[in-house]
PDB file of C-alpha atoms in Angstrom:
ATOM      1  CA  UNK A  28      -6.919  -8.190  38.038  1.00 39.00           C
ATOM      2  CA  UNK A  29      -5.427  -8.348  34.609  1.00 40.00           C
ATOM      3  CA  UNK A  30      -6.086 -11.579  32.687  1.00 40.00           C
ATOM      4  CA  UNK A  31      -2.322 -11.940  31.590  1.00 43.00           C
ATOM      5  CA  UNK A  32      -1.142 -11.983  35.251  1.00 44.00           C
ATOM      6  CA  UNK A  33      -4.098 -14.003  36.707  1.00 49.00           C
ATOM      7  CA  UNK A  34      -2.275 -17.296  36.563  1.00 59.00           C
ATOM      8  CA  UNK A  35       0.128 -15.941  39.211  1.00 68.00           C
ATOM      9  CA  UNK A  36      -2.522 -15.422  41.840  1.00 71.00           C
ATOM     10  CA  UNK A  37      -2.355 -18.820  43.293  1.00 77.00           C
ATOM     11  CA  UNK A  38       1.546 -18.339  43.610  1.00 79.00           C
ATOM     12  CA  UNK A  39       0.773 -15.201  45.421  1.00 80.00           C
ATOM     13  CA  UNK A  40      -1.586 -17.061  47.778  1.00 81.00           C
ATOM     14  CA  UNK A  41       0.976 -19.642  48.396  1.00 84.00           C
ATOM     15  CA  UNK A  42       3.612 -17.076  49.509  1.00 85.00           C
ATOM     16  CA  UNK A  43       0.894 -15.357  51.503  1.00 86.00           C
ATOM     17  CA  UNK A  44       0.310 -18.702  53.280  1.00 89.00           C
ATOM     18  CA  UNK A  45       4.037 -18.992  54.148  1.00 89.00           C
ATOM     19  CA  UNK A  46       3.958 -15.410  55.670  1.00 91.00           C
ATOM     20  CA  UNK A  47       0.871 -15.968  57.695  1.00 92.00           C
ATOM     21  CA  UNK A  48       2.259 -19.411  58.821  1.00 90.00           C
ATOM     22  CA  UNK A  49       5.433 -17.605  60.172  1.00 90.00           C
ATOM     23  CA  UNK A  50       3.205 -15.151  61.955  1.00 89.00           C
ATOM     24  CA  UNK A  51       1.125 -17.934  63.401  1.00 89.00           C
ATOM     25  CA  UNK A  52       4.257 -19.518  64.913  1.00 86.00           C
ATOM     26  CA  UNK A  53       5.292 -16.338  66.388  1.00 83.00           C
ATOM     27  CA  UNK A  54       1.881 -15.851  67.998  1.00 80.00           C
ATOM     28  CA  UNK A  55       1.941 -19.358  69.525  1.00 79.00           C
ATOM     29  CA  UNK A  56       4.883 -17.966  71.717  1.00 70.00           C
ATOM     30  CA  UNK A  57       2.185 -16.288  73.913  1.00 68.00           C
ATOM     31  CA  UNK A  58       0.794 -19.674  74.760  1.00 62.00           C
ATOM     32  CA  UNK A  59       2.212 -21.691  77.656  1.00 56.00           C
ATOM     33  CA  UNK A  60       5.085 -19.848  79.334  1.00 56.00           C
ATOM     34  CA  UNK A  61       4.390 -16.870  76.980  1.00 59.00           C
ATOM     35  CA  UNK A  62       1.407 -15.771  79.106  1.00 62.00           C
ATOM     36  CA  UNK A  63       3.774 -14.061  81.562  1.00 67.00           C
ATOM     37  CA  UNK A  64       4.837 -11.735  78.616  1.00 68.00           C
ATOM     38  CA  UNK A  65       1.366 -11.003  77.667  1.00 69.00           C
ATOM     39  CA  UNK A  66       0.261 -10.227  81.243  1.00 65.00           C
ATOM     40  CA  UNK A  67       3.381  -8.024  81.707  1.00 70.00           C
ATOM     41  CA  UNK A  68       2.544  -6.024  78.668  1.00 72.00           C
ATOM     42  CA  UNK A  69      -1.037  -5.572  79.729  1.00 68.00           C
ATOM     43  CA  UNK A  70       0.109  -4.448  83.117  1.00 67.00           C
ATOM     44  CA  UNK A  71       2.300  -1.781  81.368  1.00 67.00           C
ATOM     45  CA  UNK A  72      -0.657  -0.487  79.467  1.00 69.00           C
ATOM     46  CA  UNK A  73      -3.770  -0.786  81.524  1.00 67.00           C
ATOM     47  CA  UNK A  74      -2.505  -0.557  85.139  1.00 63.00           C
ATOM     48  CA  UNK A  75      -0.642   2.406  86.625  1.00 55.00           C
ATOM     49  CA  UNK A  76       2.752   1.086  87.750  1.00 52.00           C
ATOM     50  CA  UNK A  77       5.653   2.794  89.554  1.00 45.00           C
ATOM     51  CA  UNK A  78       8.215   4.128  87.298  1.00 44.00           C
ATOM     52  CA  UNK A  79      10.802   2.024  89.034  1.00 41.00           C
ATOM     53  CA  UNK A  80       8.915  -1.043  88.034  1.00 46.00           C
ATOM     54  CA  UNK A  81      10.409  -0.892  84.479  1.00 43.00           C
ATOM     55  CA  UNK A  82      13.542  -2.468  86.094  1.00 41.00           C
ATOM     56  CA  UNK A  83      11.474  -5.454  87.508  1.00 44.00           C
ATOM     57  CA  UNK A  84       8.957  -8.101  86.384  1.00 50.00           C
ATOM     58  CA  UNK A  85      11.464  -9.187  83.640  1.00 55.00           C
ATOM     59  CA  UNK A  86      10.308 -12.226  81.606  1.00 56.00           C
ATOM     60  CA  UNK A  87      12.721 -14.696  80.202  1.00 60.00           C
ATOM     61  CA  UNK A  88      13.841 -13.690  76.809  1.00 67.00           C
ATOM     62  CA  UNK A  89      11.417 -10.836  77.062  1.00 71.00           C
ATOM     63  CA  UNK A  90      13.173  -8.602  74.507  1.00 78.00           C
ATOM     64  CA  UNK A  91      13.672 -11.435  71.872  1.00 80.00           C
ATOM     65  CA  UNK A  92       9.971 -12.284  72.192  1.00 81.00           C
ATOM     66  CA  UNK A  93       8.972  -8.668  71.844  1.00 83.00           C
ATOM     67  CA  UNK A  94      11.073  -8.158  68.695  1.00 86.00           C
ATOM     68  CA  UNK A  95       9.516 -11.253  67.203  1.00 87.00           C
ATOM     69  CA  UNK A  96       6.139  -9.760  67.841  1.00 88.00           C
ATOM     70  CA  UNK A  97       7.164  -6.426  66.336  1.00 92.00           C
ATOM     71  CA  UNK A  98       8.366  -8.389  63.292  1.00 93.00           C
ATOM     72  CA  UNK A  99       4.918 -10.005  63.134  1.00 94.00           C
ATOM     73  CA  UNK A 100       3.245  -6.549  63.379  1.00 94.00           C
ATOM     74  CA  UNK A 101       5.290  -5.181  60.596  1.00 95.00           C
ATOM     75  CA  UNK A 102       4.609  -8.161  58.274  1.00 94.00           C
ATOM     76  CA  UNK A 103       0.858  -8.101  58.946  1.00 95.00           C
ATOM     77  CA  UNK A 104       0.727  -4.382  58.512  1.00 94.00           C
ATOM     78  CA  UNK A 105       2.388  -4.646  55.245  1.00 92.00           C
ATOM     79  CA  UNK A 106       0.016  -7.352  54.107  1.00 92.00           C
ATOM     80  CA  UNK A 107      -2.859  -5.099  55.151  1.00 93.00           C
ATOM     81  CA  UNK A 108      -1.443  -2.299  52.857  1.00 90.00           C
ATOM     82  CA  UNK A 109      -1.009  -4.727  50.076  1.00 88.00           C
ATOM     83  CA  UNK A 110      -4.698  -5.838  50.319  1.00 88.00           C
ATOM     84  CA  UNK A 111      -5.897  -2.212  50.499  1.00 88.00           C
ATOM     85  CA  UNK A 112      -3.841  -1.239  47.350  1.00 82.00           C
ATOM     86  CA  UNK A 113      -5.111  -3.936  45.303  1.00 80.00           C
ATOM     87  CA  UNK A 114      -8.652  -4.288  46.506  1.00 79.00           C
ATOM     88  CA  UNK A 115      -9.205  -0.583  46.082  1.00 73.00           C
ATOM     89  CA  UNK A 116      -8.003  -0.967  42.357  1.00 62.00           C
ATOM     90  CA  UNK A 117      -5.558   1.791  43.080  1.00 55.00           C
ATOM     91  CA  UNK A 118      -3.162  -0.436  41.107  1.00 57.00           C
ATOM     92  CA  UNK A 119      -3.982  -3.510  38.932  1.00 57.00           C
ATOM     93  CA  UNK A 120      -2.966  -6.927  40.138  1.00 58.00           C
ATOM     94  CA  UNK A 121       0.669  -7.577  39.736  1.00 60.00           C
ATOM     95  CA  UNK A 122       3.236 -10.360  39.666  1.00 70.00           C
ATOM     96  CA  UNK A 123       4.829 -12.114  42.686  1.00 77.00           C
ATOM     97  CA  UNK A 124       7.722  -9.806  42.187  1.00 78.00           C
ATOM     98  CA  UNK A 125       5.534  -6.802  42.512  1.00 78.00           C
ATOM     99  CA  UNK A 126       3.978  -8.478  45.725  1.00 81.00           C
ATOM    100  CA  UNK A 127       7.265  -8.749  47.286  1.00 83.00           C
ATOM    101  CA  UNK A 128       8.419  -5.288  46.171  1.00 83.00           C
ATOM    102  CA  UNK A 129       5.425  -3.743  47.836  1.00 84.00           C
ATOM    103  CA  UNK A 130       5.570  -5.823  50.987  1.00 89.00           C
ATOM    104  CA  UNK A 131       9.336  -5.196  51.346  1.00 89.00           C
ATOM    105  CA  UNK A 132       9.090  -1.426  50.673  1.00 87.00           C
ATOM    106  CA  UNK A 133       5.899  -1.167  53.113  1.00 89.00           C
ATOM    107  CA  UNK A 134       7.823  -3.074  55.791  1.00 91.00           C
ATOM    108  CA  UNK A 135      10.804  -0.821  55.517  1.00 91.00           C
ATOM    109  CA  UNK A 136       8.510   2.201  55.962  1.00 89.00           C
ATOM    110  CA  UNK A 137       6.797   0.810  58.820  1.00 92.00           C
ATOM    111  CA  UNK A 138      10.089  -0.243  60.519  1.00 92.00           C
ATOM    112  CA  UNK A 139      11.430   3.224  59.815  1.00 90.00           C
ATOM    113  CA  UNK A 140       8.387   4.778  61.441  1.00 89.00           C
ATOM    114  CA  UNK A 141       8.724   2.758  64.647  1.00 91.00           C
ATOM    115  CA  UNK A 142      12.384   3.464  64.829  1.00 90.00           C
ATOM    116  CA  UNK A 143      11.960   7.120  64.308  1.00 86.00           C
ATOM    117  CA  UNK A 144       9.289   7.117  67.127  1.00 86.00           C
ATOM    118  CA  UNK A 145      11.697   5.530  69.687  1.00 87.00           C
ATOM    119  CA  UNK A 146      14.490   7.905  68.725  1.00 87.00           C
ATOM    120  CA  UNK A 147      12.442  11.008  68.865  1.00 83.00           C
ATOM    121  CA  UNK A 148      10.825  10.063  72.131  1.00 81.00           C
ATOM    122  CA  UNK A 149      14.278   9.365  73.593  1.00 84.00           C
ATOM    123  CA  UNK A 150      15.880  12.558  72.245  1.00 82.00           C
ATOM    124  CA  UNK A 151      13.160  14.897  73.166  1.00 77.00           C
ATOM    125  CA  UNK A 152      12.242  13.076  76.443  1.00 74.00           C
ATOM    126  CA  UNK A 153      15.837  13.217  77.738  1.00 74.00           C
ATOM    127  CA  UNK A 154      15.964  16.873  77.054  1.00 74.00           C
ATOM    128  CA  UNK A 155      12.748  17.800  78.850  1.00 74.00           C
ATOM    129  CA  UNK A 156      11.788  14.995  81.102  1.00 73.00           C
ATOM    130  CA  UNK A 157      13.382  12.332  83.456  1.00 77.00           C
ATOM    131  CA  UNK A 158      15.030   9.295  81.954  1.00 79.00           C
ATOM    132  CA  UNK A 159      12.888   6.851  83.863  1.00 80.00           C
ATOM    133  CA  UNK A 160       9.788   8.401  82.320  1.00 79.00           C
ATOM    134  CA  UNK A 161      11.320   8.174  78.957  1.00 83.00           C
ATOM    135  CA  UNK A 162      11.996   4.549  79.356  1.00 85.00           C
ATOM    136  CA  UNK A 163       8.583   3.885  80.656  1.00 84.00           C
ATOM    137  CA  UNK A 164       6.916   5.550  77.629  1.00 84.00           C
ATOM    138  CA  UNK A 165       9.243   3.581  75.221  1.00 87.00           C
ATOM    139  CA  UNK A 166       8.383   0.315  77.166  1.00 86.00           C
ATOM    140  CA  UNK A 167       4.577   1.098  76.594  1.00 87.00           C
ATOM    141  CA  UNK A 168       5.187   1.922  72.968  1.00 88.00           C
ATOM    142  CA  UNK A 169       6.964  -1.366  72.504  1.00 89.00           C
ATOM    143  CA  UNK A 170       4.052  -3.208  74.266  1.00 86.00           C
ATOM    144  CA  UNK A 171       1.454  -1.636  71.938  1.00 90.00           C
ATOM    145  CA  UNK A 172       3.380  -2.617  68.891  1.00 91.00           C
ATOM    146  CA  UNK A 173       4.033  -6.142  70.159  1.00 87.00           C
ATOM    147  CA  UNK A 174       0.412  -6.742  71.076  1.00 87.00           C
ATOM    148  CA  UNK A 175      -0.681  -5.481  67.716  1.00 90.00           C
ATOM    149  CA  UNK A 176       0.807  -8.531  65.909  1.00 88.00           C
ATOM    150  CA  UNK A 177      -1.617 -11.236  67.499  1.00 88.00           C
ATOM    151  CA  UNK A 178      -4.672  -8.756  67.142  1.00 91.00           C
ATOM    152  CA  UNK A 179      -4.033  -8.083  63.388  1.00 93.00           C
ATOM    153  CA  UNK A 180      -3.475 -11.755  62.492  1.00 93.00           C
ATOM    154  CA  UNK A 181      -7.060 -12.984  61.924  1.00 93.00           C
ATOM    155  CA  UNK A 182      -8.246  -9.707  60.272  1.00 94.00           C
ATOM    156  CA  UNK A 183      -5.252  -9.719  57.920  1.00 93.00           C
ATOM    157  CA  UNK A 184      -5.755 -13.325  57.021  1.00 93.00           C
ATOM    158  CA  UNK A 185      -9.520 -12.885  56.120  1.00 93.00           C
ATOM    159  CA  UNK A 186      -8.692  -9.715  53.991  1.00 90.00           C
ATOM    160  CA  UNK A 187      -6.192 -11.616  52.028  1.00 89.00           C
ATOM    161  CA  UNK A 188      -8.330 -14.837  51.463  1.00 88.00           C
ATOM    162  CA  UNK A 189     -11.897 -13.990  51.919  1.00 87.00           C
ATOM    163  CA  UNK A 190     -13.170 -11.242  49.607  1.00 83.00           C
ATOM    164  CA  UNK A 191     -16.544 -11.051  51.390  1.00 86.00           C
ATOM    165  CA  UNK A 192     -14.830 -10.237  54.737  1.00 89.00           C
ATOM    166  CA  UNK A 193     -12.665  -7.408  53.364  1.00 89.00           C
ATOM    167  CA  UNK A 194     -14.898  -4.465  54.393  1.00 90.00           C
ATOM    168  CA  UNK A 195     -15.438  -5.638  58.047  1.00 93.00           C
ATOM    169  CA  UNK A 196     -11.707  -6.499  58.550  1.00 93.00           C
ATOM    170  CA  UNK A 197     -10.692  -3.099  56.925  1.00 93.00           C
ATOM    171  CA  UNK A 198     -12.640  -1.051  59.243  1.00 94.00           C
ATOM    172  CA  UNK A 199     -11.710  -3.236  62.217  1.00 95.00           C
ATOM    173  CA  UNK A 200      -8.030  -2.887  61.567  1.00 95.00           C
ATOM    174  CA  UNK A 201      -8.522   0.990  61.064  1.00 94.00           C
ATOM    175  CA  UNK A 202     -10.405   1.251  64.306  1.00 95.00           C
ATOM    176  CA  UNK A 203      -7.613  -0.716  66.117  1.00 94.00           C
ATOM    177  CA  UNK A 204      -4.967   1.551  64.696  1.00 93.00           C
ATOM    178  CA  UNK A 205      -6.999   4.610  65.961  1.00 92.00           C
ATOM    179  CA  UNK A 206      -7.416   2.955  69.409  1.00 93.00           C
ATOM    180  CA  UNK A 207      -3.669   2.122  69.601  1.00 91.00           C
ATOM    181  CA  UNK A 208      -2.786   5.630  68.780  1.00 88.00           C
ATOM    182  CA  UNK A 209      -5.151   7.093  71.325  1.00 88.00           C
ATOM    183  CA  UNK A 210      -3.629   4.599  73.925  1.00 88.00           C
ATOM    184  CA  UNK A 211      -0.136   6.020  73.182  1.00 87.00           C
ATOM    185  CA  UNK A 212      -1.323   9.526  73.435  1.00 85.00           C
ATOM    186  CA  UNK A 213      -3.057   8.728  76.732  1.00 85.00           C
ATOM    187  CA  UNK A 214       0.064   7.133  78.195  1.00 84.00           C
ATOM    188  CA  UNK A 215       2.247  10.043  76.983  1.00 82.00           C
ATOM    189  CA  UNK A 216      -0.134  12.470  78.926  1.00 81.00           C
ATOM    190  CA  UNK A 217      -0.169  10.359  82.040  1.00 81.00           C
ATOM    191  CA  UNK A 218       3.616   9.951  82.117  1.00 79.00           C
ATOM    192  CA  UNK A 219       4.837  13.393  81.079  1.00 76.00           C
ATOM    193  CA  UNK A 220       1.928  15.821  81.311  1.00 76.00           C
ATOM    194  CA  UNK A 221      -0.466  14.811  84.172  1.00 70.00           C
ATOM    195  CA  UNK A 222      -0.149  18.377  85.607  1.00 66.00           C
ATOM    196  CA  UNK A 223      -2.883  20.492  84.149  1.00 59.00           C
ATOM    197  CA  UNK A 224      -0.505  23.282  84.071  1.00 65.00           C
ATOM    198  CA  UNK A 225       1.341  21.549  81.254  1.00 65.00           C
ATOM    199  CA  UNK A 226      -1.725  21.007  78.952  1.00 70.00           C
ATOM    200  CA  UNK A 227      -0.368  23.496  76.317  1.00 74.00           C
ATOM    201  CA  UNK A 228       2.988  21.797  76.257  1.00 73.00           C
ATOM    202  CA  UNK A 229       1.180  18.496  75.780  1.00 73.00           C
ATOM    203  CA  UNK A 230      -0.719  19.839  72.733  1.00 77.00           C
ATOM    204  CA  UNK A 231       2.638  21.054  71.316  1.00 75.00           C
ATOM    205  CA  UNK A 232       4.312  17.688  71.957  1.00 73.00           C
ATOM    206  CA  UNK A 233       1.377  15.904  70.318  1.00 75.00           C
ATOM    207  CA  UNK A 234       1.609  18.067  67.294  1.00 75.00           C
ATOM    208  CA  UNK A 235       5.323  17.606  66.920  1.00 72.00           C
ATOM    209  CA  UNK A 236       5.455  13.870  67.742  1.00 74.00           C
ATOM    210  CA  UNK A 237       2.243  12.287  66.625  1.00 75.00           C
ATOM    211  CA  UNK A 238       0.619  14.397  63.992  1.00 80.00           C
ATOM    212  CA  UNK A 239       3.785  15.242  62.060  1.00 77.00           C
ATOM    213  CA  UNK A 240       5.067  11.622  62.180  1.00 79.00           C
ATOM    214  CA  UNK A 241       1.524  10.327  60.943  1.00 79.00           C
ATOM    215  CA  UNK A 242       1.436  13.054  58.147  1.00 80.00           C
ATOM    216  CA  UNK A 243       4.911  12.047  56.963  1.00 80.00           C
ATOM    217  CA  UNK A 244       3.841   8.213  57.019  1.00 81.00           C
ATOM    218  CA  UNK A 245       0.763   9.135  54.948  1.00 79.00           C
ATOM    219  CA  UNK A 246       2.880  10.970  52.338  1.00 83.00           C
ATOM    220  CA  UNK A 247       5.293   7.927  52.298  1.00 81.00           C
ATOM    221  CA  UNK A 248       2.420   5.576  51.437  1.00 79.00           C
ATOM    222  CA  UNK A 249       1.139   7.983  48.873  1.00 78.00           C
ATOM    223  CA  UNK A 250       4.632   8.025  47.111  1.00 77.00           C
ATOM    224  CA  UNK A 251       4.810   4.260  47.432  1.00 73.00           C
ATOM    225  CA  UNK A 252       1.429   4.040  45.523  1.00 73.00           C
ATOM    226  CA  UNK A 253       2.622   6.264  42.834  1.00 73.00           C
ATOM    227  CA  UNK A 254       5.796   4.421  42.308  1.00 70.00           C
ATOM    228  CA  UNK A 255       3.934   1.142  42.149  1.00 67.00           C
ATOM    229  CA  UNK A 256       1.559   2.545  39.561  1.00 64.00           C
ATOM    230  CA  UNK A 257       4.424   3.751  37.457  1.00 65.00           C
ATOM    231  CA  UNK A 258       6.185   0.363  37.644  1.00 60.00           C
ATOM    232  CA  UNK A 259       2.817  -1.279  36.637  1.00 54.00           C
ATOM    233  CA  UNK A 260       2.316   0.799  33.668  1.00 43.00           C
ATOM    234  CA  UNK A 261       5.925   0.217  32.617  1.00 40.00           C
ATOM    235  CA  UNK A 262       5.400  -3.551  32.828  1.00 40.00           C
ATOM    236  CA  UNK A 263       2.170  -3.355  30.828  1.00 45.00           C
ATOM    237  CA  UNK A 264       3.912  -1.477  27.967  1.00 41.00           C
TER     238      UNK A 264
END
């Protein structure tokens, strides 16, 4: 951290508290009546359900609640990126303006990634597979993204405020992202490619849908880091 900008760190912490508080209120929706939504998403992911079941077991305001949880996932993932960038000294500590610029840009990239995943799943899926299967996969993907918010809350909070907990939380979040990606790959295989004769098509689909999208996301984060370094150098001149 640069000494000139160090006085702004308490302000950054205060804004971080506001963001975490908003995420906490979103998480509380899973308490009380929200347990039905949590249970429904777990059923989607960990129990084999009939494809027709996507039209049943609807929870009150299910889509609104899931979108709020997706928003929480986007915010916490952006805070994770923020902590990684500054803790690794990839860029020096910046102002509150830089914080919101980084969080806003990272949130936009993550949101675009999620939207592209749903669009590509829908377009490719409707061409080669049944529509019910495509809807089921998108439902599973939405469940994974929605459940990620409550899971990421505590590790992201500790990364932001407790320096000693950074390494443990960092590897925990990376491991969770890996497990979530593996779960999506597994659900894709079960829904679309359960026939062993389709294994080659599954590998091609995996390369086109998962590996390419992750690579593009990595390049976008590298570009974001470069732009942030340039803006920081310009401010210090």
